[in-house]
Amino acid sequence: QVQLVESGGGSVQAGGSLRLSCVASGYIYSTMGWFRQAPGKEREGVAAIYTGAGGRSTYYADSVKGRFTISRDNAKNTVYLQMNSLKPEDTAMYYCAAKRGAPFAMTPIRALGVNEYNYWGQGTQVTVSS
């Protein structure tokens, strides 16, 4: 049974920071991502991390580049999302996701694509007030 458990969400003022964590049970997935969904909007990719033959790569949505950082600790089977300089528009439910299999290569579109991922956590709420 695959389990992804997120934590670290909360309420902060604009300009503040939060760090989200996602613990994955069992298997270490080569591709993991963070997604978010605001009320009335579609789920969107925020950041992803891929480990392939060429090493580790990270991908970010344009809206969070320079502010968010994704990282992983394989020893803890945990993926993190450090979010700095938060804005009210970052308010959403944040989800951790894992992609089954080990793709030979990865592209930004695939890495941040909702349909690429097979397993999802329950989400953690992030609320940023102005």
XYZ file of C-alpha atoms in Angstrom:
130
model
C 0.000 0.000 0.000
C 1.516 3.276 -1.125
C 1.197 6.085 1.364
C 2.232 9.697 1.036
C 1.742 11.818 4.125
C 2.151 15.573 3.963
C 2.715 17.942 6.856
C 3.895 21.472 7.497
C 1.027 23.526 6.174
C -0.407 26.438 8.084
C -1.297 30.109 8.032
C 1.323 32.789 7.498
C 1.456 36.421 6.524
C 2.702 37.517 3.135
C 6.479 37.397 3.007
C 6.639 34.517 5.451
C 7.970 31.001 5.010
C 6.778 27.451 5.439
C 8.378 24.069 4.866
C 6.216 21.202 3.715
C 7.256 17.596 4.217
C 6.061 14.440 2.503
C 6.949 11.023 3.840
C 6.581 8.175 1.378
C 6.078 4.609 2.583
C 8.216 1.805 1.259
C 9.590 2.363 -2.230
C 11.792 5.333 -3.095
C 10.290 6.947 -6.168
C 12.550 8.457 -8.784
C 10.076 11.254 -9.479
C 8.160 13.132 -6.815
C 6.340 16.396 -6.995
C 4.383 19.012 -5.170
C 1.119 20.269 -6.563
C -1.474 22.731 -5.357
C -5.115 23.430 -5.880
C -6.905 26.618 -4.951
C -10.708 26.758 -4.646
C -12.320 26.865 -8.069
C -9.044 26.212 -9.868
C -7.410 23.184 -11.413
C -4.602 21.367 -9.690
C -1.245 22.635 -10.891
C 2.335 21.510 -10.631
C 4.522 23.553 -8.313
C 7.818 21.692 -8.108
C 9.223 18.279 -8.882
C 12.407 16.355 -8.311
C 13.672 13.592 -10.564
C 16.586 11.246 -10.081
C 17.840 9.556 -13.212
C 21.018 8.146 -14.691
C 22.366 11.656 -15.180
C 21.758 12.727 -11.618
C 19.095 14.726 -9.849
C 17.013 17.430 -11.530
C 14.481 19.866 -10.138
C 11.643 21.627 -11.910
C 9.552 24.620 -10.885
C 6.494 26.437 -12.071
C 7.330 29.953 -13.225
C 5.161 31.397 -10.475
C 7.370 29.961 -7.717
C 10.859 30.063 -9.239
C 13.305 31.756 -6.930
C 10.950 31.426 -3.959
C 10.336 27.669 -3.538
C 12.916 24.906 -3.255
C 12.225 21.192 -3.520
C 14.601 18.683 -1.980
C 14.625 15.106 -0.823
C 16.259 12.955 1.813
C 16.307 9.354 0.613
C 17.434 8.071 3.996
C 14.154 9.390 5.429
C 12.177 8.779 2.237
C 11.002 12.355 2.543
C 10.532 15.167 0.073
C 10.466 18.772 1.213
C 9.151 21.995 -0.227
C 10.705 25.095 1.280
C 8.473 28.059 0.523
C 9.839 31.558 1.060
C 8.463 35.009 0.279
C 4.961 33.610 0.305
C 2.204 35.549 -1.426
C -1.577 35.471 -0.958
C -1.851 33.803 -4.367
C 0.104 30.841 -2.989
C -2.919 29.992 -0.839
C -4.069 26.478 -1.744
C -4.185 22.871 -0.691
C -0.767 21.412 -1.374
C -0.387 17.791 -2.421
C 2.592 15.494 -2.614
C 2.680 13.002 -5.472
C 4.850 10.153 -6.674
C 5.301 8.726 -10.135
C 5.422 4.971 -10.557
C 8.392 3.547 -12.392
C 11.778 4.972 -13.261
C 11.637 6.968 -16.475
C 14.828 7.116 -18.488
C 14.466 10.849 -18.911
C 12.285 13.685 -17.720
C 11.083 16.987 -19.116
C 9.666 20.017 -17.282
C 6.222 19.501 -18.805
C 6.087 15.890 -17.680
C 7.593 16.595 -14.273
C 4.909 19.181 -13.476
C 2.074 17.359 -15.191
C -0.736 16.188 -12.947
C -1.462 13.188 -15.170
C 2.098 11.870 -14.882
C 1.678 10.912 -11.239
C 0.146 7.771 -9.853
C 0.057 8.283 -6.095
C -1.196 11.242 -4.109
C -1.242 12.349 -0.521
C -4.240 13.820 1.262
C -2.939 17.362 1.129
C -1.958 20.074 3.563
C -3.495 23.549 3.582
C -1.374 26.642 3.099
C -3.002 30.009 3.724
C -1.164 33.272 3.134
C -2.758 36.485 4.341
C -1.927 39.960 3.074
